[in-house]
PDB file of C-alpha atoms in Angstrom:
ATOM      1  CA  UNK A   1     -68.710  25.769  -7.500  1.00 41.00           C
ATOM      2  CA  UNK A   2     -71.798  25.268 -10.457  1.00 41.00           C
ATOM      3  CA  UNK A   3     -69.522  27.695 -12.907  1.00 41.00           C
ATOM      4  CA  UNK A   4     -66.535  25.404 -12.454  1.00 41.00           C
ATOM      5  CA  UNK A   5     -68.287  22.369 -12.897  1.00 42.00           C
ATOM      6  CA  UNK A   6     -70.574  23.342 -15.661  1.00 42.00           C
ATOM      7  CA  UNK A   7     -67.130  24.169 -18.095  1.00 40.00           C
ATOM      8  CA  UNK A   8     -65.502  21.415 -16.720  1.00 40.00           C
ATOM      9  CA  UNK A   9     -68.576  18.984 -17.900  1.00 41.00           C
ATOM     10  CA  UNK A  10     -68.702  21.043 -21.279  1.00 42.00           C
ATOM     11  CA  UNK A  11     -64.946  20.478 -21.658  1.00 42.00           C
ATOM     12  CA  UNK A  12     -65.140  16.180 -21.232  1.00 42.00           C
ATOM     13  CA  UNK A  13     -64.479  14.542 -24.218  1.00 46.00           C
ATOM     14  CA  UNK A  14     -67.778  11.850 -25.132  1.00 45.00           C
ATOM     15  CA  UNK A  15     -66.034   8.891 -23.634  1.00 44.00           C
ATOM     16  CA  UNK A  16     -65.046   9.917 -20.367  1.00 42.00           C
ATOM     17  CA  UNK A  17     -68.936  10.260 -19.754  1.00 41.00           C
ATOM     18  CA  UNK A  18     -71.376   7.271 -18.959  1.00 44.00           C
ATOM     19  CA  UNK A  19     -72.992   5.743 -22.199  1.00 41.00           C
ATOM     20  CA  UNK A  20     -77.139   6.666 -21.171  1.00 40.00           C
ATOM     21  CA  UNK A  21     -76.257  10.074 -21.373  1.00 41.00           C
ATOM     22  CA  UNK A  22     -75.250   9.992 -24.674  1.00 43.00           C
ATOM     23  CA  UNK A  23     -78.885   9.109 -25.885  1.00 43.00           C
ATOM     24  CA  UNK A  24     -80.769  10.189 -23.319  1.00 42.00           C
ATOM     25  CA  UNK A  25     -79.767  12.897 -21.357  1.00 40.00           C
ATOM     26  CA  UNK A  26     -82.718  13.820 -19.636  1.00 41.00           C
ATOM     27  CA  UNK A  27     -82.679  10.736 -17.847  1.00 40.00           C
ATOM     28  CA  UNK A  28     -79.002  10.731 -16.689  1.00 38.00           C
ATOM     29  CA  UNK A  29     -79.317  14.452 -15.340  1.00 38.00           C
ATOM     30  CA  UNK A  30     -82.648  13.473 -13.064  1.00 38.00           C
ATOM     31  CA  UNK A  31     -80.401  10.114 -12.019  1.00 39.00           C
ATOM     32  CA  UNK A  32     -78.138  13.081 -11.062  1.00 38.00           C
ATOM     33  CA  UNK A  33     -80.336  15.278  -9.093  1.00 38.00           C
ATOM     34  CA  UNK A  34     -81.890  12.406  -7.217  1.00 37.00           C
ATOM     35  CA  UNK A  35     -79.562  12.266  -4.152  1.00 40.00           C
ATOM     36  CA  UNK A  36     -78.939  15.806  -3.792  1.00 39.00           C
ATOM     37  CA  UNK A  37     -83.037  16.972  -4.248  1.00 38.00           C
ATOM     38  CA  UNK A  38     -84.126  13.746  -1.884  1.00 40.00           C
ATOM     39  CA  UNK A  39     -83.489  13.293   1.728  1.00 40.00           C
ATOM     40  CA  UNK A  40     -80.653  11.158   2.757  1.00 42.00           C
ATOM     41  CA  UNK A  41     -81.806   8.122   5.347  1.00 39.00           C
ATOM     42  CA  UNK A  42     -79.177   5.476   6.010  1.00 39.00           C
ATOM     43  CA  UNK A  43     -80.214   2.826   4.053  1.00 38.00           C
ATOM     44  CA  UNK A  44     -80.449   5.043   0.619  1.00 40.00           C
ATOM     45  CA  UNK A  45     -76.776   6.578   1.257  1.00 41.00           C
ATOM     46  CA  UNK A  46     -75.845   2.673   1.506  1.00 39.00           C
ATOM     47  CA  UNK A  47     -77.405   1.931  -1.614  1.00 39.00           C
ATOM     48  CA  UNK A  48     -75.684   5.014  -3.497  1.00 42.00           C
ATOM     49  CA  UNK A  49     -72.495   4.243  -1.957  1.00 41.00           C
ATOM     50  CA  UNK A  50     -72.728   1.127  -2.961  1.00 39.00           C
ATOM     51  CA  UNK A  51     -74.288   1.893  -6.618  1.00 41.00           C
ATOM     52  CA  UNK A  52     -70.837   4.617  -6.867  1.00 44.00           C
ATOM     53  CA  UNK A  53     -68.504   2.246  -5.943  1.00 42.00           C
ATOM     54  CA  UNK A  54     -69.486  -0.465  -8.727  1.00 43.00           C
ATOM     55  CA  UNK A  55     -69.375   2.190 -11.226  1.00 45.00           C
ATOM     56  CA  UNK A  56     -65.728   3.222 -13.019  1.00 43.00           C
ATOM     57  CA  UNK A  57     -63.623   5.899 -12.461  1.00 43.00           C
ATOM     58  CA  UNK A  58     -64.590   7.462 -15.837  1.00 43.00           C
ATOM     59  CA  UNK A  59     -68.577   7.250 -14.611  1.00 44.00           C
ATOM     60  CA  UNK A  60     -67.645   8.631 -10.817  1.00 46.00           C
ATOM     61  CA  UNK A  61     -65.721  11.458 -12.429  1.00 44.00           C
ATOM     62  CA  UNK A  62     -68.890  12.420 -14.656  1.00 42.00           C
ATOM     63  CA  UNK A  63     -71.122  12.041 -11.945  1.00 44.00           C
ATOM     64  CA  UNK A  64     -68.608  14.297 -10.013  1.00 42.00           C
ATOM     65  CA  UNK A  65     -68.680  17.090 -11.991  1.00 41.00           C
ATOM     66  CA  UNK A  66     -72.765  17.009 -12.753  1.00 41.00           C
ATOM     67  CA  UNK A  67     -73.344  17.452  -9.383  1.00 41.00           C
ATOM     68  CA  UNK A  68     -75.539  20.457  -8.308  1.00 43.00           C
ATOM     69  CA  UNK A  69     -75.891  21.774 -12.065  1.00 43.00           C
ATOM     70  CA  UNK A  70     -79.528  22.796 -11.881  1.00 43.00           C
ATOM     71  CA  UNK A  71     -79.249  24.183 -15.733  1.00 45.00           C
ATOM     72  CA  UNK A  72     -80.031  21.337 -18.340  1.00 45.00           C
ATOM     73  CA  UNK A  73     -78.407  22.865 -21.442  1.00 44.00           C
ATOM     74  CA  UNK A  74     -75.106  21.405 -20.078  1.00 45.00           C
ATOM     75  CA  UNK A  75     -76.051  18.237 -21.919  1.00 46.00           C
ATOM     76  CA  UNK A  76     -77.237  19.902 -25.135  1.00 51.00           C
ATOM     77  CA  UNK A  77     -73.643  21.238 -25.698  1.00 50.00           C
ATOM     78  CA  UNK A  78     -71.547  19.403 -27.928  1.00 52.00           C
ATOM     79  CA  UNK A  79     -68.636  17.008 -26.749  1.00 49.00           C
ATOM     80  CA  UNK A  80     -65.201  17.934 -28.761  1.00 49.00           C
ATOM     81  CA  UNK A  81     -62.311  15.452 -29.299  1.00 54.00           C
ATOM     82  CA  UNK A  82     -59.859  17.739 -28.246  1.00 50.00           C
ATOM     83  CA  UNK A  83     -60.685  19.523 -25.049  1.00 50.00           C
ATOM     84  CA  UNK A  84     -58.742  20.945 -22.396  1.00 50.00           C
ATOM     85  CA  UNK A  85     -57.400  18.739 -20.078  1.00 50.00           C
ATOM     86  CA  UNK A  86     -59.135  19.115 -16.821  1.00 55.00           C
ATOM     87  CA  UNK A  87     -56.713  17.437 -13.542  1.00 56.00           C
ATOM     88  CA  UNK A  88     -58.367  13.793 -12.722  1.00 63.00           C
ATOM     89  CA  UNK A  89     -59.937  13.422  -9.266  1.00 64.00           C
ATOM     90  CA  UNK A  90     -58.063  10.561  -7.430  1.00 69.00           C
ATOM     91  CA  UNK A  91     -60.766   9.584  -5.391  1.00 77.00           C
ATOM     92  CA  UNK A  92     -64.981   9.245  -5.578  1.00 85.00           C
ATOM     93  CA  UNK A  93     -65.950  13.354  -4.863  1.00 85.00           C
ATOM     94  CA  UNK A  94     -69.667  12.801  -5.085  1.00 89.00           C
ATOM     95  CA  UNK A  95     -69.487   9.495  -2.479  1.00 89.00           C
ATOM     96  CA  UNK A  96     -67.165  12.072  -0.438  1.00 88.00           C
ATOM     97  CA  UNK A  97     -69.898  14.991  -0.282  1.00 89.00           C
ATOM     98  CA  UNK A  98     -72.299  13.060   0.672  1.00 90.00           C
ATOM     99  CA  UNK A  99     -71.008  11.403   3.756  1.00 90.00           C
ATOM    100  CA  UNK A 100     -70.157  14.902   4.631  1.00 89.00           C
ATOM    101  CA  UNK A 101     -73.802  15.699   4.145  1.00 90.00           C
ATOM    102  CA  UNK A 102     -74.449  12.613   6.347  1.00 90.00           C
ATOM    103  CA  UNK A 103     -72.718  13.556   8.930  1.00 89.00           C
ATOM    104  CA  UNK A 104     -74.096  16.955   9.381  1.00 89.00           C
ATOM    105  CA  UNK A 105     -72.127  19.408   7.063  1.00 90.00           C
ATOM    106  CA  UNK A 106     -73.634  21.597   4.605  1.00 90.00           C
ATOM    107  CA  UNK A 107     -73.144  21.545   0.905  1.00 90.00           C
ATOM    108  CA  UNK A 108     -70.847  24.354   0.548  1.00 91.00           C
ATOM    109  CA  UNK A 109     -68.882  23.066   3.096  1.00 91.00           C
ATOM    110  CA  UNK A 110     -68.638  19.665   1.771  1.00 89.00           C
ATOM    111  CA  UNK A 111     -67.843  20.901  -1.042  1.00 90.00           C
ATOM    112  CA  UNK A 112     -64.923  23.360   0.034  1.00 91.00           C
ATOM    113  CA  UNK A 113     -63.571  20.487   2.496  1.00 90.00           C
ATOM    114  CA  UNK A 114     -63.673  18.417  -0.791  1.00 89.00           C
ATOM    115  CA  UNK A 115     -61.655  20.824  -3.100  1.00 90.00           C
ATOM    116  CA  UNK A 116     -59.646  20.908  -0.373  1.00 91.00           C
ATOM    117  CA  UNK A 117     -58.380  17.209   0.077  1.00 89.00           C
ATOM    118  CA  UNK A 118     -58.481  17.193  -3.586  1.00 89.00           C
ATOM    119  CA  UNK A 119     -56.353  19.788  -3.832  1.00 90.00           C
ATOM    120  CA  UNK A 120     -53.804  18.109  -0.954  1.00 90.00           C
ATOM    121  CA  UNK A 121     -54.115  14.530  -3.082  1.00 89.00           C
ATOM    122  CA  UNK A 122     -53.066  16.211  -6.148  1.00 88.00           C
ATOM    123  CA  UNK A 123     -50.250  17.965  -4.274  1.00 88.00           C
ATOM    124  CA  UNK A 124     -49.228  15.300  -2.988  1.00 88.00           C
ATOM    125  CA  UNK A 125     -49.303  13.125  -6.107  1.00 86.00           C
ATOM    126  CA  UNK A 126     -47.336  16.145  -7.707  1.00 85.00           C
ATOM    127  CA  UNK A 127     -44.589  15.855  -5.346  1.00 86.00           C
ATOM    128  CA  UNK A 128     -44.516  11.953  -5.680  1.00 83.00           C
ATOM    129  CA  UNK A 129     -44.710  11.665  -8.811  1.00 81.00           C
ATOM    130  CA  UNK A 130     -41.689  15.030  -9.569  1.00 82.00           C
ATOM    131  CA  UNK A 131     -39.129  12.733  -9.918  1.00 80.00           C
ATOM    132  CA  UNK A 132     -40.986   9.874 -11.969  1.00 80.00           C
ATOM    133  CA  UNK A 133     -40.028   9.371 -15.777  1.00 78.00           C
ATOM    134  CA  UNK A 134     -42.551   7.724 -18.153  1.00 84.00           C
ATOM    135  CA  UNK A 135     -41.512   3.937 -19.268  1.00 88.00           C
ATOM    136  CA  UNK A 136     -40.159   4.868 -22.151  1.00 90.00           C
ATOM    137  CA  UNK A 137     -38.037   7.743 -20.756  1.00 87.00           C
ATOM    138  CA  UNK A 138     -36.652   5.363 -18.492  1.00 87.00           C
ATOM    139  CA  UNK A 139     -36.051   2.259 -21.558  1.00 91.00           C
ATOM    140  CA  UNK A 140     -34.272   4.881 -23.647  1.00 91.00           C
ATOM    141  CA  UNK A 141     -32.200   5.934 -20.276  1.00 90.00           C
ATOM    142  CA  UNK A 142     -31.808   2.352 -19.814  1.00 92.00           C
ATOM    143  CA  UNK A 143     -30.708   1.800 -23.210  1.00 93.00           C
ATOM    144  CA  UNK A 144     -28.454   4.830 -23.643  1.00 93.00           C
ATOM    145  CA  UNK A 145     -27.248   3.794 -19.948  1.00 92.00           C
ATOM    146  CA  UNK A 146     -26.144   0.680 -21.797  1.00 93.00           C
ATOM    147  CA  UNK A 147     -25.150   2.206 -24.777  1.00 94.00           C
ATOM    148  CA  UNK A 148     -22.908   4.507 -22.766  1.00 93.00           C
ATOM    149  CA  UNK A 149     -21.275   1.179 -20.711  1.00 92.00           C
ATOM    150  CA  UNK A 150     -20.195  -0.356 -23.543  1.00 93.00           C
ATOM    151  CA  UNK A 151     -18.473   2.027 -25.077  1.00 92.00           C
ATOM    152  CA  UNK A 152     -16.943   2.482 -21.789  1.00 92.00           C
ATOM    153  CA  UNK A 153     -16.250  -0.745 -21.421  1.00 90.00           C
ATOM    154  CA  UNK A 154     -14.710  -1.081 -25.083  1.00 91.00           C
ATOM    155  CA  UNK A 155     -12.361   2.310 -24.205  1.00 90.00           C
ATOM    156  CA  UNK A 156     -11.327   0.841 -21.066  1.00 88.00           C
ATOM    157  CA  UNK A 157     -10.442  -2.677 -22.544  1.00 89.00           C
ATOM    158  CA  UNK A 158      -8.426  -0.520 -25.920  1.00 88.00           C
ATOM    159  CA  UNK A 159      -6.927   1.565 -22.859  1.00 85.00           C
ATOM    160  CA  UNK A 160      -6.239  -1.494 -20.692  1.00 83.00           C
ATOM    161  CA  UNK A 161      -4.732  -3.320 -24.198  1.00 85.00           C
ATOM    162  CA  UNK A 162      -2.550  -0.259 -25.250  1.00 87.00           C
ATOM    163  CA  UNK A 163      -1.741   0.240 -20.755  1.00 86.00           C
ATOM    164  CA  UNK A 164      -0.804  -3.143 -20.829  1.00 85.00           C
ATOM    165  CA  UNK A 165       1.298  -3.660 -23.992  1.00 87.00           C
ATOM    166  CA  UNK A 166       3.021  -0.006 -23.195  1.00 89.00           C
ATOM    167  CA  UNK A 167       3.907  -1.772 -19.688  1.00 89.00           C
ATOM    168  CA  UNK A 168       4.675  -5.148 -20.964  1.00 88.00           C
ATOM    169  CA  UNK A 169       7.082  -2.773 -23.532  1.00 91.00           C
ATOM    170  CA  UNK A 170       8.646  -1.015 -20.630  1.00 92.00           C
ATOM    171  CA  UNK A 171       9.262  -4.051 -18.845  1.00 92.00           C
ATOM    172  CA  UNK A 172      11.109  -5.570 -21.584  1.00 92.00           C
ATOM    173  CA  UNK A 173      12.980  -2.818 -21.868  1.00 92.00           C
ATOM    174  CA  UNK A 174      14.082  -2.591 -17.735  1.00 93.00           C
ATOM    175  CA  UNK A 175      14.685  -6.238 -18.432  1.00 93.00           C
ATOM    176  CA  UNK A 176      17.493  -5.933 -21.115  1.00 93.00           C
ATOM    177  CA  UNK A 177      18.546  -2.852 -19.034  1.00 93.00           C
ATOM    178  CA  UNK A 178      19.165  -4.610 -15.990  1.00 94.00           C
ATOM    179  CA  UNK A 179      20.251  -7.608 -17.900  1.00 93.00           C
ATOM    180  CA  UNK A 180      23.223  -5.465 -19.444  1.00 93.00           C
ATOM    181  CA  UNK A 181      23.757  -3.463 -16.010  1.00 93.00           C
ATOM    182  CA  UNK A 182      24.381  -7.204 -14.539  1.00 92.00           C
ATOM    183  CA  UNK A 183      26.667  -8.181 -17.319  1.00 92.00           C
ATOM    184  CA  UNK A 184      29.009  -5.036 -17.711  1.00 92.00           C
ATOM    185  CA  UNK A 185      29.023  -4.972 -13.172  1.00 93.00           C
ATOM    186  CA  UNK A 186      30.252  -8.747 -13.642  1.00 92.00           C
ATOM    187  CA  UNK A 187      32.467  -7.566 -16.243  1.00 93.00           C
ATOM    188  CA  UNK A 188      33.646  -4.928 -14.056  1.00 93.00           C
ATOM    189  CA  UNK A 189      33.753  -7.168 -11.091  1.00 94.00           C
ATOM    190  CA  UNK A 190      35.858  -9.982 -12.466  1.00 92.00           C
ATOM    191  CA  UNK A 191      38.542  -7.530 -13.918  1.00 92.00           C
ATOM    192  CA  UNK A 192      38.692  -5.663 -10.343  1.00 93.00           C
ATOM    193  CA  UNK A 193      39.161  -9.159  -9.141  1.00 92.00           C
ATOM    194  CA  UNK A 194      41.653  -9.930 -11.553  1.00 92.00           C
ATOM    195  CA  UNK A 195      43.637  -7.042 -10.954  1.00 92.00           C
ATOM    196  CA  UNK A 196      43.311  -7.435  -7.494  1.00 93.00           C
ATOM    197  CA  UNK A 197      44.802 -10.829  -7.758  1.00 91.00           C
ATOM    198  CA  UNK A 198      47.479  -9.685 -10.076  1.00 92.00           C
ATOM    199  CA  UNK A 199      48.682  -7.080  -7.426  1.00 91.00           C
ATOM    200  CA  UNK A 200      48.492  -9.638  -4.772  1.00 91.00           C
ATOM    201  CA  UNK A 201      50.783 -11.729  -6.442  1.00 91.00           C
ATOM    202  CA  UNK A 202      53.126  -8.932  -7.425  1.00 92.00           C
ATOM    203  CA  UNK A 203      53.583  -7.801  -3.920  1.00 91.00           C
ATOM    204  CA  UNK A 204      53.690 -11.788  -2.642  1.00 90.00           C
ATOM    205  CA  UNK A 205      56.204 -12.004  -5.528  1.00 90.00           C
ATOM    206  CA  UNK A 206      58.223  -8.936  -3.744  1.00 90.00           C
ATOM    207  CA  UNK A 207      58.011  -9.869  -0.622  1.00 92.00           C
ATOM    208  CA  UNK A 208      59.209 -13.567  -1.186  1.00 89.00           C
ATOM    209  CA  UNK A 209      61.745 -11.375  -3.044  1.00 90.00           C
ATOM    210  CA  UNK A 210      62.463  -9.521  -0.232  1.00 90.00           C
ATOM    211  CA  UNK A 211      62.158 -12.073   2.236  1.00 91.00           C
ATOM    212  CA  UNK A 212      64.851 -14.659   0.055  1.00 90.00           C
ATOM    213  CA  UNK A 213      67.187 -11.449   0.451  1.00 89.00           C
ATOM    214  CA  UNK A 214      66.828 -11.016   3.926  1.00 90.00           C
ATOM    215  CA  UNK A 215      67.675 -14.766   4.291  1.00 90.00           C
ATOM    216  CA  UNK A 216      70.943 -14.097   2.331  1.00 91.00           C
ATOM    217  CA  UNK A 217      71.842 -11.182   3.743  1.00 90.00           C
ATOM    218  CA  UNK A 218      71.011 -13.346   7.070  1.00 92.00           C
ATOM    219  CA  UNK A 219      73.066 -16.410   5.817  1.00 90.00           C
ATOM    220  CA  UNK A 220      75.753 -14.305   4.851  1.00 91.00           C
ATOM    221  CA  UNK A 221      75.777 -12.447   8.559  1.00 91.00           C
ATOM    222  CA  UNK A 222      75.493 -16.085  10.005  1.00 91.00           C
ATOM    223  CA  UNK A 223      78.639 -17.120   7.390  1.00 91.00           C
ATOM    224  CA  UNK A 224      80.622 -13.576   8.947  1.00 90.00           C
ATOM    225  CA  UNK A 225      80.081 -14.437  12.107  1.00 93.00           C
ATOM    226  CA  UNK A 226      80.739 -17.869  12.310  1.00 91.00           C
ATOM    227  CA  UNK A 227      84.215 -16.694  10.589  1.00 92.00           C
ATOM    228  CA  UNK A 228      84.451 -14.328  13.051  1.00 90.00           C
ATOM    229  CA  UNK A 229      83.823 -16.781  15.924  1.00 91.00           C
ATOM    230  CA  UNK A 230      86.497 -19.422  14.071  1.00 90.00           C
ATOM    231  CA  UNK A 231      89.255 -16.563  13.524  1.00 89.00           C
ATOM    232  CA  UNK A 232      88.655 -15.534  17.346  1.00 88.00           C
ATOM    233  CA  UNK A 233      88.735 -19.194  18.712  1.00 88.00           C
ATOM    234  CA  UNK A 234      91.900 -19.534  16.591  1.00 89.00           C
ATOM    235  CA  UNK A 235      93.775 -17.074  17.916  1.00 87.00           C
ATOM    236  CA  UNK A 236      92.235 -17.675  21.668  1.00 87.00           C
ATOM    237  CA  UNK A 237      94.306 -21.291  21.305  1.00 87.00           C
ATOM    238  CA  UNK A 238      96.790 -19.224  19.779  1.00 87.00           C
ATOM    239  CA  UNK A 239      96.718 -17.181  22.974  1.00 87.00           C
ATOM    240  CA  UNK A 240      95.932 -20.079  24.987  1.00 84.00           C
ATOM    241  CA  UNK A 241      98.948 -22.372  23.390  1.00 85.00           C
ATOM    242  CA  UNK A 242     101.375 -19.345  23.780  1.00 87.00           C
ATOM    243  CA  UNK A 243     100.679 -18.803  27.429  1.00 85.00           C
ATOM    244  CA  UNK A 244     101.001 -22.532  28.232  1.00 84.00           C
ATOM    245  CA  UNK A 245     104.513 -21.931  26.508  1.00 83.00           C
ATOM    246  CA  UNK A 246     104.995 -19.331  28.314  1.00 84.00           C
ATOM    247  CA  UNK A 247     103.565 -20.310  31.379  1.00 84.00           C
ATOM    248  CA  UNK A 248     105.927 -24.128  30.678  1.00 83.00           C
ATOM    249  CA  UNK A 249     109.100 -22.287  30.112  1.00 82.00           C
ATOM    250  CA  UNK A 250     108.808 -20.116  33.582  1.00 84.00           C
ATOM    251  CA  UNK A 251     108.361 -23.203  35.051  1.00 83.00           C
ATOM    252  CA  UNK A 252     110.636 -24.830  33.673  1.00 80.00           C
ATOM    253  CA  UNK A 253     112.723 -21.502  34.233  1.00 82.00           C
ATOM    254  CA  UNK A 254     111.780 -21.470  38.129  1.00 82.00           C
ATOM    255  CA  UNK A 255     112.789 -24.954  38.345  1.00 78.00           C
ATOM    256  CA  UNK A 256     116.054 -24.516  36.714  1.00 77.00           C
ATOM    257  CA  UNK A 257     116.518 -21.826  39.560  1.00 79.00           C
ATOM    258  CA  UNK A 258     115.302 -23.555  42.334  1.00 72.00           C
ATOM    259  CA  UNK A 259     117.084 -26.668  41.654  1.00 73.00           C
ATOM    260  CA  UNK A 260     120.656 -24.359  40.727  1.00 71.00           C
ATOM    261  CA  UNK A 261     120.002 -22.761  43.970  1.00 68.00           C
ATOM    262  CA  UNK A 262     119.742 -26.074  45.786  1.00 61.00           C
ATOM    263  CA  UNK A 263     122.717 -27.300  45.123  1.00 62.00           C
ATOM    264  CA  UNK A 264     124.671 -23.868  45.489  1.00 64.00           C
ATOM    265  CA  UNK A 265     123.113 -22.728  48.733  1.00 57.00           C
ATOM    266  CA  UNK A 266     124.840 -23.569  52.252  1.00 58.00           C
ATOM    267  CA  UNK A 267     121.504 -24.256  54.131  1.00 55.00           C
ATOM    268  CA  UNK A 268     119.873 -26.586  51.517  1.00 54.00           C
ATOM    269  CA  UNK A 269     123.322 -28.272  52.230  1.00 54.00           C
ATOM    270  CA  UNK A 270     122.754 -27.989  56.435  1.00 57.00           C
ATOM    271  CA  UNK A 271     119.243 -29.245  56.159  1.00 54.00           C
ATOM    272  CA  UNK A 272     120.563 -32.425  53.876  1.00 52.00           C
ATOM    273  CA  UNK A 273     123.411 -32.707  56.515  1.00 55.00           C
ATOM    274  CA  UNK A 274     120.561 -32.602  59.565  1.00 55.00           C
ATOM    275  CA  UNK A 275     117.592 -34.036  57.741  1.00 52.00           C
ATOM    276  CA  UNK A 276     115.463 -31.610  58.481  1.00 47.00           C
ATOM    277  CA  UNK A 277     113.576 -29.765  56.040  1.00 49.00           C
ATOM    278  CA  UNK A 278     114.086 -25.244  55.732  1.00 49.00           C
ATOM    279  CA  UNK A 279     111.346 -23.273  56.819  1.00 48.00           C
ATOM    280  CA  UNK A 280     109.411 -21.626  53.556  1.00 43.00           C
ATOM    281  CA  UNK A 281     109.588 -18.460  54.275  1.00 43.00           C
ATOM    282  CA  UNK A 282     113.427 -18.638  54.189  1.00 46.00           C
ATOM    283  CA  UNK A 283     112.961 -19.773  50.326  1.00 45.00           C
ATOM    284  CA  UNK A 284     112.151 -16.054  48.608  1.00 44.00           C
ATOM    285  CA  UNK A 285     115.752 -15.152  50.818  1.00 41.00           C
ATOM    286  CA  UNK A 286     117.580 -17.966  48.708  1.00 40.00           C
ATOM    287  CA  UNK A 287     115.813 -16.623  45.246  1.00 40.00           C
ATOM    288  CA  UNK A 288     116.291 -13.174  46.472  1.00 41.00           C
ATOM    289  CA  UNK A 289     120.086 -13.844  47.064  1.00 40.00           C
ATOM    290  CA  UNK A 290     120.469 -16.273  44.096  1.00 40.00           C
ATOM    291  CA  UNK A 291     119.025 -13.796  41.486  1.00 39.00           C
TER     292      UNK A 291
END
């Protein structure tokens, strides 16, 4: 652990280091050596603790990596303003040791089970800090984020402008269209009508036609048969008047007879004689004889 620690405190740049060493370096590396060459009690671990927590992280860090360098010509090295960067302890190393010292682990051990935790910090911090950007990274994200939007935002609004005028286009055109599909379909409606009408009348025309000649021909059937009926009632009282001749002149024919036969027959002249009138039956004798 001394070879690590002695390149790592020849590698720290001046200012990471506490300010007495810079002058006096003798002095800082016996301040060093004092709790790790005298024994611990209680009340001097409080004191150190308490001395290590009021110093910074820059001093804790130096102390940190003095610790258990027994050679001295450490601090007679030069300090370079570029060294390599050595991974920053993320918590007080020396302050750590030592309580494992105090409670009954040795050095190495404290040590190792130091290293160790340091090591599982800084993993730790590794993975945490994977997906972090710096503050600027994130501004110029940020801006070109923004950057990015906008011209979004202008190509939608140009796309919504030419969407919207192509639709507003499109819809003044379906307009007119169905405007002109309305007009000829009236058009088309009111000469189907018309027509419509027209044949109507044509075939109530006909049939008023047809129906006046039916009403002649009807009238003129009517006109036949009332002749018809005239002629026959004419010659029915034609009939009629000629059978009431006839029917006059065989009565006056049969009277003629019977009254010639009344005077000529014998028993007409008994039954005037006797006053008694001749049986009928005896008449059809006297015709029969007379004709």
């Amino acid at each position: 652990m001394a070879v690590p620690t002695k390149m790592a405190s020849g590698a720290l740049p001046r200012f990471l280091l506490p300010k007495l060493s810079w002058n006096t370096p003798a002095k800082t590396y016996r301040s060093l050596l004092i709790p790790a060459i005298q024994p611990t009690a209680p009340w001097q671990s409080q004191t150190t603790s308490f001395h290590t927590s009021r110093q910074t992280p820059q001093c804790r860090r130096a102390g940190s990596l003095s610790y258990s360098a027994p050679n001295s010509s450490m601090f007679r090295k030069t300090f370079h303003t570029t060294p390599a960067r050595q991974r920053d302890h993320h918590f007080d190393t020396l302050k750590f040791v030592q309580r494992l010292k105090g409670e009954g682990f040795t050095e190495e051990q404290a040590a190792a089970m130091m290293k160790v935790l340091n090591d599982v910090i800084e993993e730790s911090i590794q993975n945490l800090t994977r997906t972090m950007v710096l503050r600027e990274d994130a501004a110029k994200a940020t801006y070109t984020q923004k950057v990015d939007f906008a011209k979004l935002r202008s190509e939608l609004l140009s796309a919504d402008s030419t969407e919207s005028s192509t639709t507003r286009a499109a819809h003044e055109r379906l307009s007119n269209d169905i405007t002109k599909l309305s007009s000829r379909l009236r058009d088309e409606i009111g000469r189907t009508q018309a027509s419509v009408r027209l044949d109507l009348n044509l075939e109530k025309g006909r049939i008023r036609e047809e129906a006046v000649g039916q009403e002649l021909k009807i009238k003129e059937t009517e006109t036949k048969i009332e002749q018809e009926v005239a002629a026959l009632r004419e010659k029915l009282e034609q009939v009629k008047f000629q059978t009431l001749q006839w029917l006059m002149g065989i009565m006056r024919w049969s009277e003629e007879v019977h009254v010639g036969s009344f005077f000529t027959d014998p028993l007409k002249k008994d039954e005037m004689a006797s006053g008694f009138p001749m049986p009928f039956y005896s008449y059809p004798l006297v015709f029969g004889a007379a004709s």
